[in-house]
Coordinates of C-alpha atoms and ligand atoms in Angstrom, one line a residue:
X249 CA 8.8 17.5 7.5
X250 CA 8.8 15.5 10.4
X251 CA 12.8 14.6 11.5
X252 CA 13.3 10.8 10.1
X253 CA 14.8 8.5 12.8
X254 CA 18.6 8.1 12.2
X255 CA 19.5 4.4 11.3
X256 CA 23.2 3.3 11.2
X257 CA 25.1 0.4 10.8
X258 CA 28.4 -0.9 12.9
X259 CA 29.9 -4.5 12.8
X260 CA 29.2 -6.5 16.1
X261 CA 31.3 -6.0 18.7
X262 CA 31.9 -7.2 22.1
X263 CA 33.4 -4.3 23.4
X264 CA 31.5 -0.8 24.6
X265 CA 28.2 -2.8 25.4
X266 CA 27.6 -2.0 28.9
X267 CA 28.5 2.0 27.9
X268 CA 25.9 1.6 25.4
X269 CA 22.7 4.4 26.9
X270 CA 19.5 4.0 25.6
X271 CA 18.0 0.9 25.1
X272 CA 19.8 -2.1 23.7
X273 CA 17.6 -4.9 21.5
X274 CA 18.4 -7.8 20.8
X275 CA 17.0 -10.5 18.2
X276 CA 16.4 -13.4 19.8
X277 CA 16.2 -16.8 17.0
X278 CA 14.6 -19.9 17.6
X279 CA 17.8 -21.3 18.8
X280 CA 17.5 -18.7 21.9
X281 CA 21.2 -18.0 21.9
X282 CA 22.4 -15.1 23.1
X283 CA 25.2 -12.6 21.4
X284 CA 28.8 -12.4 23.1
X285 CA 29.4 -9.5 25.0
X286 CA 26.9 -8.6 27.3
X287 CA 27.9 -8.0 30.8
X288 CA 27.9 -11.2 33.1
X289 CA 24.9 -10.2 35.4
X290 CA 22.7 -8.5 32.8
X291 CA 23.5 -12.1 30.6
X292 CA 22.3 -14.1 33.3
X293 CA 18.9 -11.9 34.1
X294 CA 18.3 -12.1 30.2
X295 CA 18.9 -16.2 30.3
X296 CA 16.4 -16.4 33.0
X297 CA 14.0 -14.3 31.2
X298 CA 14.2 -16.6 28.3
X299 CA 13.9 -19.6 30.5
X300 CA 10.6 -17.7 31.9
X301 CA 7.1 -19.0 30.8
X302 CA 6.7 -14.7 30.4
X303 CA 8.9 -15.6 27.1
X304 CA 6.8 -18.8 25.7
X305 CA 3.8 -16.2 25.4
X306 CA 5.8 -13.8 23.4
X307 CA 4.8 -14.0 20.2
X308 CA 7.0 -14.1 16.8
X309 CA 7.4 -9.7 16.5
X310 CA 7.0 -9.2 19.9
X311 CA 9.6 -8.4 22.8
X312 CA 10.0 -9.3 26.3
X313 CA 11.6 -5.6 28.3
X314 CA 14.2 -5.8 31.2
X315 CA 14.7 -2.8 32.8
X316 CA 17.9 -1.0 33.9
X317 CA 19.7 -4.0 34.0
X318 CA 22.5 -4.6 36.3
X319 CA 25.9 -3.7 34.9
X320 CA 24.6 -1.5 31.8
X321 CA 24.6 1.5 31.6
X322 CA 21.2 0.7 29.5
X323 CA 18.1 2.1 30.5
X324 CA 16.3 -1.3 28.8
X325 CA 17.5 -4.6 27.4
X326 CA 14.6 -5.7 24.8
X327 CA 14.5 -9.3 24.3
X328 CA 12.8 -9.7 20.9
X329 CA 11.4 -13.0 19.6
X330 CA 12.6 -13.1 16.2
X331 CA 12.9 -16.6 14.2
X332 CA 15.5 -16.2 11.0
X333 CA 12.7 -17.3 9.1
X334 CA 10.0 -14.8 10.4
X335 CA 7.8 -13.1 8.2
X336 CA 8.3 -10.0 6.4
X337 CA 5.5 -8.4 8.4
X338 CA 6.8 -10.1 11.9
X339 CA 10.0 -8.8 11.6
X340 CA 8.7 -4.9 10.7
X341 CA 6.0 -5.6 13.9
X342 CA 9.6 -6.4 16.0
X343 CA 11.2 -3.3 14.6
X344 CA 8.3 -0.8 15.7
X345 CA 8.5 -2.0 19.4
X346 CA 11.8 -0.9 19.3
X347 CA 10.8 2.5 17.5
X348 CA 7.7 2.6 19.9
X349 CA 9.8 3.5 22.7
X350 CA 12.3 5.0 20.9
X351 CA 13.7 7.8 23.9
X352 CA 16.1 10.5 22.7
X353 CA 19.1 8.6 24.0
X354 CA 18.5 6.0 21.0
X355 CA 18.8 2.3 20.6
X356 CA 21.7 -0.3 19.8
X357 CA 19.9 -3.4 17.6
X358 CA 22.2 -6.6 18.4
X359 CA 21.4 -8.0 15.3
X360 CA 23.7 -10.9 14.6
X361 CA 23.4 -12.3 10.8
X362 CA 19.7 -11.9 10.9
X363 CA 18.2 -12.2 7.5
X364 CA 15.7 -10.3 8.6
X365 CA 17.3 -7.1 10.4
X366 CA 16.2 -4.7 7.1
X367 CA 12.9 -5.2 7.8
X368 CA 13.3 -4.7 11.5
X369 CA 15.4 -1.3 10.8
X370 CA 12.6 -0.3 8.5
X371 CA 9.5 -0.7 11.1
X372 CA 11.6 1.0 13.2
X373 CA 12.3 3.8 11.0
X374 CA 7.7 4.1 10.4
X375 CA 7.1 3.2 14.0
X376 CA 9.5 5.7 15.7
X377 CA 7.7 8.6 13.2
X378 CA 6.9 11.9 15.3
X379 CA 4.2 14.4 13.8
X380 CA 5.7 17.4 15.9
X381 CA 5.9 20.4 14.1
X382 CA 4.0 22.5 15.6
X383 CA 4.9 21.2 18.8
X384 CA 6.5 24.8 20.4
X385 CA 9.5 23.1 22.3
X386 CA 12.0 26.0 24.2
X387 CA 15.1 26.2 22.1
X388 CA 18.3 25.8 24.8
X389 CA 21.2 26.3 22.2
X390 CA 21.5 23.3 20.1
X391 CA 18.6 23.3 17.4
X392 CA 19.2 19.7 16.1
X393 CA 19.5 18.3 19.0
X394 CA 15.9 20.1 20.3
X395 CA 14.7 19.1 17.0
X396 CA 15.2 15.3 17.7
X397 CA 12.4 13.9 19.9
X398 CA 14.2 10.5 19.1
X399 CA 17.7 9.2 19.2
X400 CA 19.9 7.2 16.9
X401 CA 19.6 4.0 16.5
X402 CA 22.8 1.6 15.7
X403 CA 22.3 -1.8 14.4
X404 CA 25.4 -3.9 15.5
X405 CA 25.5 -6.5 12.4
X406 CA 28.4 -9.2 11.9
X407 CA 28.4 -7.7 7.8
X408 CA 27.0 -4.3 8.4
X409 CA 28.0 -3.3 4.8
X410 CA 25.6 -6.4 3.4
X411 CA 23.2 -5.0 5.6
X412 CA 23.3 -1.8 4.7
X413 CA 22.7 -2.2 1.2
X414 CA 20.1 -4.5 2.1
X415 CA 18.4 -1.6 3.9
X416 CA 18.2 1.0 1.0
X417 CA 15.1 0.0 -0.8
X418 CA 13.4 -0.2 3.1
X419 CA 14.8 3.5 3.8
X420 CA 13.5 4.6 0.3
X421 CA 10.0 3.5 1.1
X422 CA 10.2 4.7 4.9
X423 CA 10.5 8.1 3.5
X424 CA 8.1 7.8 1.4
X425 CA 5.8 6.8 3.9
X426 CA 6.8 9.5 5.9
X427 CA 6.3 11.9 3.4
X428 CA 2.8 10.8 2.9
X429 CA 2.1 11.0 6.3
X430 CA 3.3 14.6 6.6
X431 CA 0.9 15.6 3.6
X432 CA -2.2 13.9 5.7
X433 CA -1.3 15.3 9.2
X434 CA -0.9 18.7 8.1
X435 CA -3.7 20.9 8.6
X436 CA -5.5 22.5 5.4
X437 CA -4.5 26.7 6.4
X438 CA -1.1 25.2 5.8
X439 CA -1.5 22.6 3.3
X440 CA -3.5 24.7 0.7
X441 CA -4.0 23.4 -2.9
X442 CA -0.9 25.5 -3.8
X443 CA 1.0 24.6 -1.3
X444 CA 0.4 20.7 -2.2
X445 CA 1.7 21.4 -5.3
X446 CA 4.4 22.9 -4.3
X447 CA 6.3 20.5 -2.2
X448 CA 4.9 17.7 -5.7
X449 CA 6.8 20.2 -7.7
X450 CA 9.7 19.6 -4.9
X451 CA 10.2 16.2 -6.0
X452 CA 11.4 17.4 -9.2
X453 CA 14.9 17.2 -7.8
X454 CA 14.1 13.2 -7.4
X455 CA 14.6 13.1 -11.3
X456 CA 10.2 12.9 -11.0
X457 CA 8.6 14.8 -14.2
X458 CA 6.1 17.0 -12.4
X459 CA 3.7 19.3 -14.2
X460 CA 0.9 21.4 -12.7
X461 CA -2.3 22.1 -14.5
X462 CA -3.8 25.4 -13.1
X463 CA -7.9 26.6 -13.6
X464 CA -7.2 28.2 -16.9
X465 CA -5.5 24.5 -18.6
X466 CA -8.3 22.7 -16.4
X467 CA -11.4 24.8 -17.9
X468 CA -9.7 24.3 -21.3
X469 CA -9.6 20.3 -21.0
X470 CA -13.2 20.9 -19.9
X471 CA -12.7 19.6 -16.4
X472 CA -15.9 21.3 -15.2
X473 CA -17.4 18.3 -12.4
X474 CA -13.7 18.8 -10.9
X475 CA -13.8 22.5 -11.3
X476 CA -17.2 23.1 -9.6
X477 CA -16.0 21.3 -6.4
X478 CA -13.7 24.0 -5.7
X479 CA -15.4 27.1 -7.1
X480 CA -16.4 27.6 -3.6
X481 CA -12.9 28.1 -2.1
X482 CA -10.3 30.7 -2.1
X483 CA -7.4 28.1 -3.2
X484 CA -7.4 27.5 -6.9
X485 CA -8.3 23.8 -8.1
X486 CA -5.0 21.8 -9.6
X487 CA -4.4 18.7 -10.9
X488 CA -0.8 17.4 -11.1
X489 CA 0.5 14.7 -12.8
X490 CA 4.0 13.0 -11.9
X491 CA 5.8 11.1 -14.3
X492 CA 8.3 8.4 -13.5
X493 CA 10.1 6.6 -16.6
X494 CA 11.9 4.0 -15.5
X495 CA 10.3 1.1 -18.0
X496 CA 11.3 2.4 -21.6
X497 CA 8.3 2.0 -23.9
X498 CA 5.9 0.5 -21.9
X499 CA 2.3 2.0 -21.6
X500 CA 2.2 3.5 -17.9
X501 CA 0.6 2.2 -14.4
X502 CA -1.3 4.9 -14.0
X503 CA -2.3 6.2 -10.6
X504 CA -5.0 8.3 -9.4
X505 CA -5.8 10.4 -6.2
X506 CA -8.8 12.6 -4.4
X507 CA -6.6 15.7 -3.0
X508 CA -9.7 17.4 -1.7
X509 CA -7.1 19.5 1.0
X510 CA -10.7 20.2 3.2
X511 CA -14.1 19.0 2.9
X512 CA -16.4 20.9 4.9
X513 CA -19.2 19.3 2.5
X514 CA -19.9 22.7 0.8
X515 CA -23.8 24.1 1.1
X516 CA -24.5 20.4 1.9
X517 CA -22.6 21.3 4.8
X518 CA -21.0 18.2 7.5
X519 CA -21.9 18.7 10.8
X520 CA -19.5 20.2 13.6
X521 CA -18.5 17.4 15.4
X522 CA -15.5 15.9 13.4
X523 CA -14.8 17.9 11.1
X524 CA -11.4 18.9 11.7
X525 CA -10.6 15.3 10.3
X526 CA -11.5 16.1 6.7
X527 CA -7.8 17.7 6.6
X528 CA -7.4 14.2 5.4
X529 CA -9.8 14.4 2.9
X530 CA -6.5 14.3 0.6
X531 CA -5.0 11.2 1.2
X532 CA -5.2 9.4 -2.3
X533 CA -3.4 12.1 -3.5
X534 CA -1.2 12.3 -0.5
X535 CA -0.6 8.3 -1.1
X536 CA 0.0 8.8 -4.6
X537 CA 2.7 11.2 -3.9
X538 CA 4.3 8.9 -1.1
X539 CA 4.5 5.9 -4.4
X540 CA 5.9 8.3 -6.7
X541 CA 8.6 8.8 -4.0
X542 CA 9.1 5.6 -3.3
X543 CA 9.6 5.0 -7.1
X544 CA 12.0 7.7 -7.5
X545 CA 14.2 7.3 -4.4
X546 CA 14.6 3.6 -5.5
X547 CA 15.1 4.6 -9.4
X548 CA 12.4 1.6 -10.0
X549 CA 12.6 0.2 -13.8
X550 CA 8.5 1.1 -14.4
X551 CA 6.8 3.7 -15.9
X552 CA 4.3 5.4 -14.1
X553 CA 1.9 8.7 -13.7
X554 CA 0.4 9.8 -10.7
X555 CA -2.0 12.2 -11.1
X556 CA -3.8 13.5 -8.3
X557 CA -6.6 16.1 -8.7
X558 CA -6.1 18.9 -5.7
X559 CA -9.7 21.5 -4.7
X560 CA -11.1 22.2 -1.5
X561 CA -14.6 21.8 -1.3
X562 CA -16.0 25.2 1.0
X563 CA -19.8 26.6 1.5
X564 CA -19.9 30.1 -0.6
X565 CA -21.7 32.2 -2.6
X566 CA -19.5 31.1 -5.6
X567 CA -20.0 27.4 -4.3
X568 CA -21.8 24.8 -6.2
X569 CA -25.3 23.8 -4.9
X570 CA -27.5 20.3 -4.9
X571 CA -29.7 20.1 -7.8
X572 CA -26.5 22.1 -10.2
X573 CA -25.7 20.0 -12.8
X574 CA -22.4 20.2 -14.9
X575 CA -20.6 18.5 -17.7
X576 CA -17.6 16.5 -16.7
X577 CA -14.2 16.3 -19.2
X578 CA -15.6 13.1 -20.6
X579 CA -19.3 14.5 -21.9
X580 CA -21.5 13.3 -19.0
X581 CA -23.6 15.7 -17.5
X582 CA -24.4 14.9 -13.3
X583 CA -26.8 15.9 -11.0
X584 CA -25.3 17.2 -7.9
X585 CA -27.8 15.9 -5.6
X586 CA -25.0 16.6 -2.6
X587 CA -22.3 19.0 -2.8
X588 CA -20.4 16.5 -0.2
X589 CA -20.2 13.9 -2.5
X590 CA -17.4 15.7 -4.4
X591 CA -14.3 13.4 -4.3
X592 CA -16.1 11.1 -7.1
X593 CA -16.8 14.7 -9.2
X594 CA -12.9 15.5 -8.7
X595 CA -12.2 11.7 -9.5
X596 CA -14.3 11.6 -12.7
X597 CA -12.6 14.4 -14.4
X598 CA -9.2 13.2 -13.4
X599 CA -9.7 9.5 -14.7
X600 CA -10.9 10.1 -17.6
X601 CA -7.7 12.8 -18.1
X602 CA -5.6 10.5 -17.4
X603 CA -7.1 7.4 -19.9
X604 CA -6.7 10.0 -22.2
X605 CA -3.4 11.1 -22.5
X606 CA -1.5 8.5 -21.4
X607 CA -3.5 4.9 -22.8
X608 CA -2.1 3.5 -19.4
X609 CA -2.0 -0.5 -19.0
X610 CA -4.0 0.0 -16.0
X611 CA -5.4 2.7 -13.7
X612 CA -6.2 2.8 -9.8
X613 CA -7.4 5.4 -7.9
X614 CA -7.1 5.9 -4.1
X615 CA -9.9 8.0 -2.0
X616 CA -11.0 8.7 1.1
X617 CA -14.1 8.9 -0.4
X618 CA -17.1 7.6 1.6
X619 CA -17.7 7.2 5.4
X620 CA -19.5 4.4 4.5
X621 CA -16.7 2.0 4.0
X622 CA -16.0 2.7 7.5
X623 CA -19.3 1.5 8.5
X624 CA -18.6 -1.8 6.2
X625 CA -15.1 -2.5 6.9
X626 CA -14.3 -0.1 10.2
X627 CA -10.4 0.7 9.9
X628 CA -8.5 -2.4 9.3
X629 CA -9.5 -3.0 5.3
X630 CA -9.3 -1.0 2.7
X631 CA -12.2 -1.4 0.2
X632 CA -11.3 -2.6 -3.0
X633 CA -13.2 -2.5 -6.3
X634 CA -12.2 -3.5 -9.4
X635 CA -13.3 -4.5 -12.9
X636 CA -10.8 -6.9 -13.3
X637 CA -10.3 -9.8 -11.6
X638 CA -6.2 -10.3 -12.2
X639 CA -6.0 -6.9 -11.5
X640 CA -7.6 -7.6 -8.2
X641 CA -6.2 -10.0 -6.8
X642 CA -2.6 -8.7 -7.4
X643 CA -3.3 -5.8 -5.6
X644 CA -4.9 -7.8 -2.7
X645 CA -2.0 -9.9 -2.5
X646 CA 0.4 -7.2 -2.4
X647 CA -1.3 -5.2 0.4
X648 CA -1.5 -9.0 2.5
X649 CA 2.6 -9.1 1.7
X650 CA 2.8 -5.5 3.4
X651 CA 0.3 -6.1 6.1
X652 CA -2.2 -3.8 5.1
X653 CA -5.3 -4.7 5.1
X654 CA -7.7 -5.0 1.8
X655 CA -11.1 -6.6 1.6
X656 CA -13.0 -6.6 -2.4
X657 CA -16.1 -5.0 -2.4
X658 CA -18.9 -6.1 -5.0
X659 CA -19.7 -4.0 -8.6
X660 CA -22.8 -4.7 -10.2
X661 CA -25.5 -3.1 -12.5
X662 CA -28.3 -3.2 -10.0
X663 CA -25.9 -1.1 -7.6
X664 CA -25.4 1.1 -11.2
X665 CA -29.1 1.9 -11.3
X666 CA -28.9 3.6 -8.3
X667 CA -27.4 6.9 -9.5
X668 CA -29.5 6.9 -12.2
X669 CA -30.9 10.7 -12.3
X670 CA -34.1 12.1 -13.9
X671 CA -32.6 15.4 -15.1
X672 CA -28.9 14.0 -16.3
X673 CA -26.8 11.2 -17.6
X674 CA -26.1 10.7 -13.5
X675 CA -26.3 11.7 -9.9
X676 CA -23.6 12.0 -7.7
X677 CA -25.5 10.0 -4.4
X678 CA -27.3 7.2 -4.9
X679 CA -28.5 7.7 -0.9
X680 CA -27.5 5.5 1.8
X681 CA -27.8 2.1 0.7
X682 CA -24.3 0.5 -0.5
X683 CA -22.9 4.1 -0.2
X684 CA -19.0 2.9 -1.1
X685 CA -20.5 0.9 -3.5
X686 CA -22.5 3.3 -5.4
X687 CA -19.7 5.3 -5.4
X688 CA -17.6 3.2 -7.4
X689 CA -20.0 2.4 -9.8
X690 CA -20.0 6.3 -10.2
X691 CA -16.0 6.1 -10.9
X692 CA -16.6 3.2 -13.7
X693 CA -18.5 5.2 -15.5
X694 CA -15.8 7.0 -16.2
X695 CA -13.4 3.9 -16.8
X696 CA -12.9 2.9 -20.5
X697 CA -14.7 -0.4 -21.5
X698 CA -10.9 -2.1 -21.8
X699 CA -9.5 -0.5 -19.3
X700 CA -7.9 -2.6 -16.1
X701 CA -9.4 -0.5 -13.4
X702 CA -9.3 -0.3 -9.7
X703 CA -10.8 1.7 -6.9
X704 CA -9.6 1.9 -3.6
X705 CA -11.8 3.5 -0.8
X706 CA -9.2 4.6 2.0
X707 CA -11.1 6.4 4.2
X708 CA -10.8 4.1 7.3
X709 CA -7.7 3.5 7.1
X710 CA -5.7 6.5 5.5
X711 CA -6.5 8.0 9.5
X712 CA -7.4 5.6 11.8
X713 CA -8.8 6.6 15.5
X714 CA -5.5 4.9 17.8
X715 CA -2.0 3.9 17.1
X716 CA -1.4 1.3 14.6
X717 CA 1.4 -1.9 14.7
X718 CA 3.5 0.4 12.7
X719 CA 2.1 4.0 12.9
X720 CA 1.3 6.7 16.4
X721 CA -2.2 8.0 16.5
X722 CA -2.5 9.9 13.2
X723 CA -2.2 9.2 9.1
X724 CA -0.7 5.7 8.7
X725 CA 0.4 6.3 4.7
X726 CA -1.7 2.9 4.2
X727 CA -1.0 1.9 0.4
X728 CA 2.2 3.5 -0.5
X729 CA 3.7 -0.2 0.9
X730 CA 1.1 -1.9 -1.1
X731 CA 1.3 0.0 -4.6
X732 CA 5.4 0.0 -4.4
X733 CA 5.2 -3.6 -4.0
X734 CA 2.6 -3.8 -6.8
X735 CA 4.7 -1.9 -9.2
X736 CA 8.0 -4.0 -8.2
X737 CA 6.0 -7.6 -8.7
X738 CA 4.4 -7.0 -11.8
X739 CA 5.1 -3.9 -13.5
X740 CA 9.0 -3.6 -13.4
X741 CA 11.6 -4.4 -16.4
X742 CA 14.6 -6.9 -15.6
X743 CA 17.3 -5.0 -14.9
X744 CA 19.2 -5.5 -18.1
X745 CA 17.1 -3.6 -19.9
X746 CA 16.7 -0.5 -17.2
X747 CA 18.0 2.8 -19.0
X748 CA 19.1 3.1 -16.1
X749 CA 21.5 0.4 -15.9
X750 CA 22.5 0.7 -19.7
X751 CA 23.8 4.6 -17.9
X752 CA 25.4 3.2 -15.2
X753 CA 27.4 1.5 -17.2
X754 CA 28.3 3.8 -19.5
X755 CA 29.5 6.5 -17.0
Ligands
BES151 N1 -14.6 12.8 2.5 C1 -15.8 12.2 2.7 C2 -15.8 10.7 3.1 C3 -15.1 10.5 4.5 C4 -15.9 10.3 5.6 C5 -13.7 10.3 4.6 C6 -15.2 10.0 6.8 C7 -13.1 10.1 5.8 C8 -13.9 9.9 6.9 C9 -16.7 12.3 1.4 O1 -16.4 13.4 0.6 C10 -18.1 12.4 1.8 O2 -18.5 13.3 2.4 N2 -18.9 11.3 1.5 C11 -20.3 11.3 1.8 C12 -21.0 10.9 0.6 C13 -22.5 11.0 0.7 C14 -22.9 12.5 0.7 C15 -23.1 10.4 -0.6 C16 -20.4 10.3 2.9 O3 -19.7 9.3 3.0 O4 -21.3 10.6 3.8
MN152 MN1 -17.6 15.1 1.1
ZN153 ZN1 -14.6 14.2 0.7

């Protein structure tokens, strides 16, 4: 697990500023003022910096650097335009250019009585996020230390209590970000089917209900589309369901994702170049996780299942091959016209499961599931499909309130035709027209008539090709943001009737 960025909070103080190392930020308002205490030279640089027409083309989120200024002991002073009333998304965007250049002596925040300074401490806390494990470093005596690539940072707060309970929920879903970003950086000999299960089975100690489903239970339930995507690999095929109960008797959210830990395509084999990225190829699962997490850690009044279906999709003589057709849970029998097509085979089985057994309210699924969303939408969208139009737009609105970005995507028969098959119910390609599209329309078959269903393709976005506003190079944990939020705006019990507040007050 990638070391988390320490985050404190102190109340402001005058005193010690100029001892302060590091880099010190401070959260400029509209009003330009700035906070008592810093030394007199270093106050009048920063008043002429803010006088500068350098500072009129800063924009709301961004900052404006001074380096080693005089009388600090600072390495930087980071002016940062922040209005009180800055969005949620502006103030997160301010956050990670402190985390950005986060060095190992750490960062003081001067943050005033900004109403916004939890959402600067959380883009901090996703920005400053380090994928180093494997990183060899030489180890000079102290191991934390050497383990830290980053330093502390102290927010400086005139009620740091207020603002520390303020921060919670944000440090709840930081790690759970986190979390899902470890799952998509690491690489498959490591992150094995088993071993994916393993650290879900972890979250146990969160108060999560986790139960794993190995070949034998899977074969039983008659999971065979799922099963034949990993017949071809070493790593057994699991599905795991996670359970949060925070909502008393309501039917569950349920959520759904493609943990295929590698796709090398199988027999219909990808080519060279590249492939090392389908260690991704698990990210809806690796996203669900990261919400169940988030739900946990923040002991959320819902109830929801996360189910994510986890198979690794390898050429072999036990491996599938195109023109194999099998029976998936539901009764369908498909035409495997392309053994890479597999997360929708994995997905079928898993849906239907989880329709099933738990009669949820709704059900959506996240994949990485067709490059060709990437040619529709490149990285900054998400595709979204959906069979419901509330259902939609909720979700869009949600990922706009996080900043990350969703576009809807069309469903219609004509696209449904497409996958029709001579020999089967189905194929699993409908070729390269509309290719996220026909996709889905693959997934709906396997969504009951009444059922509140979306789809949501991540694969240009789960690991996008350069640094993000609030990620480095590498898996951004796009959606756990967007589905916490979801389950907090529309899903949630009012706090009377939690189980656990009724507890709480009890003991
Ligand atoms: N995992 C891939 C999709 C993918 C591509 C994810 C690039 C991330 C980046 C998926 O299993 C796949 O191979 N899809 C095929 C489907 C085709 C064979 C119908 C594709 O998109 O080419
Ligand atoms: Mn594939
Ligand atoms: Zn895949």
């Amino acid at each position: 697990m990638a070391q988390p960025v320490e985050i404190s909070f102190t109340s402001t103080t005058t005193e010690g500023l100029a001892e302060r190392t590091g880099r010190v930020a401070i959260l400029v308002g509209e009003n330009g003022r700035l906070p008592g205490g810093l030394p007199r030279l270093a106050r009048s640089a920063a008043t002429r910096a803010l006088a500068s027409d350098a500072w009129k083309d800063v924009k709301p989120g961004s900052a404006l650097e001074l380096a080693f200024p005089a009388g600090m002991e600072a390495e930087a002073l980071q002016l940062i335009n922040l209005p009180r009333r800055a969005e949620v998304t502006e103030a997160r965007k301010a956050g990670a250019a402190i985390g950005a250049r986060l060095g190992k002596s750490g960062a003081t925040v001067l943050a005033g009585n900004h109403p916004r300074a939890q959402e600067v401490a959380l883009g901090i806390a996703l920005r400053a996020y380090d994928f180093d494990a494997y990183k060899t470093r030489k180890s000079d005596g102290d191991a934390e230390a050497e383990a830290r690539t980053r330093g502390r940072v102290t927010f400086m707060h005139d009620d740091p209590d207020a603002m520390a309970r303020a921060a919670t929920e944000g440090a709840a879903v930081a790690e759970a970000v986190l979390f899902t970003r470890d799952l998509v950086n690491e690489p498959a000999n490591v992150l094995t089917t088993s071993d994916f299960a393993d650290r879900l089975l972890a979250m146990r100690e969160l108060g999560l209900d986790v139960e794993v489903l190995d070949e034998d239970a899977l074969g039983k339930l008659g999971m065979r589309a799922l099963l034949a995507v990993g017949q071809g690999s070493e790593s057994p095929s699991k599905v795991v369901v996670m359970r949060w109960n925070g909502g008393g008797d309501e039917a569950p959210l349920a959520l759904v994702g493609k943990g295929v830990v590698f796709d090398t395509g199988g027999i219909s084999i990808k080519p060279a170049a590249g492939m090392e990225e389908m260690t991704m190829d698990m990210g809806g699962a690796g996203v669900v996780a990261g919400v169940m997490r988030a739900l946990a850690l923040r002991r959320a009044r819902a109830n929801v299942v996360g189910l994510v279906g986890l198979v690794e999709n390898m050429p072999d003589g036990k491996a599938q091959r195109p023109g194999d057709i099998v029976r998936s849970m539901k009764g369908d029998t498909i035409e495997v016209i392309n053994t890479d097509a597999e997360g929708r085979l994995v997905l079928a089985d898993v849906l239907w499961y989880a329709q099933e057994r738990f009669k949820p309210r709704a059900v959506i699924d996240l994949a990485t599931l067709t490059g060709a969303v990437i040619v529709a939408l490149g990285h900054d969208n998400a595709g979204v499909f959906a069979n419901d139009d509330a259902l939609a737009s909720t979700l869009l609105n949600a990922a706009k309130a996080e900043g990350e970005g969703a576009w809807r995507l069309p469903l219609g028969q004509p696209y449904d035709n497409l996958i029709k098959s001579r020999l089967a119910d189905m194929k699993n390609s409908g070729g390269r027209s509309a290719g996220s599209i026909t996709a889905a329309q693959f997934l709906q078959r396997f969504i009951g008539k009444d059922v509140p269903w979306a789809h949501i393709d991540i694969a240009g976005v789960a690991l996008p090709p350069g640094e993000t506003t609030l990620a480095p190079k590498g898996a951004t944990g796009w959606g756990v943001m967007t589905l916490n939020r979801l389950v907090r705006d529309n899903y949630e019990l009012p706090p009377e009737t939690s189980p656990f507040s009724k507890k709480m007050k009890k003991g």
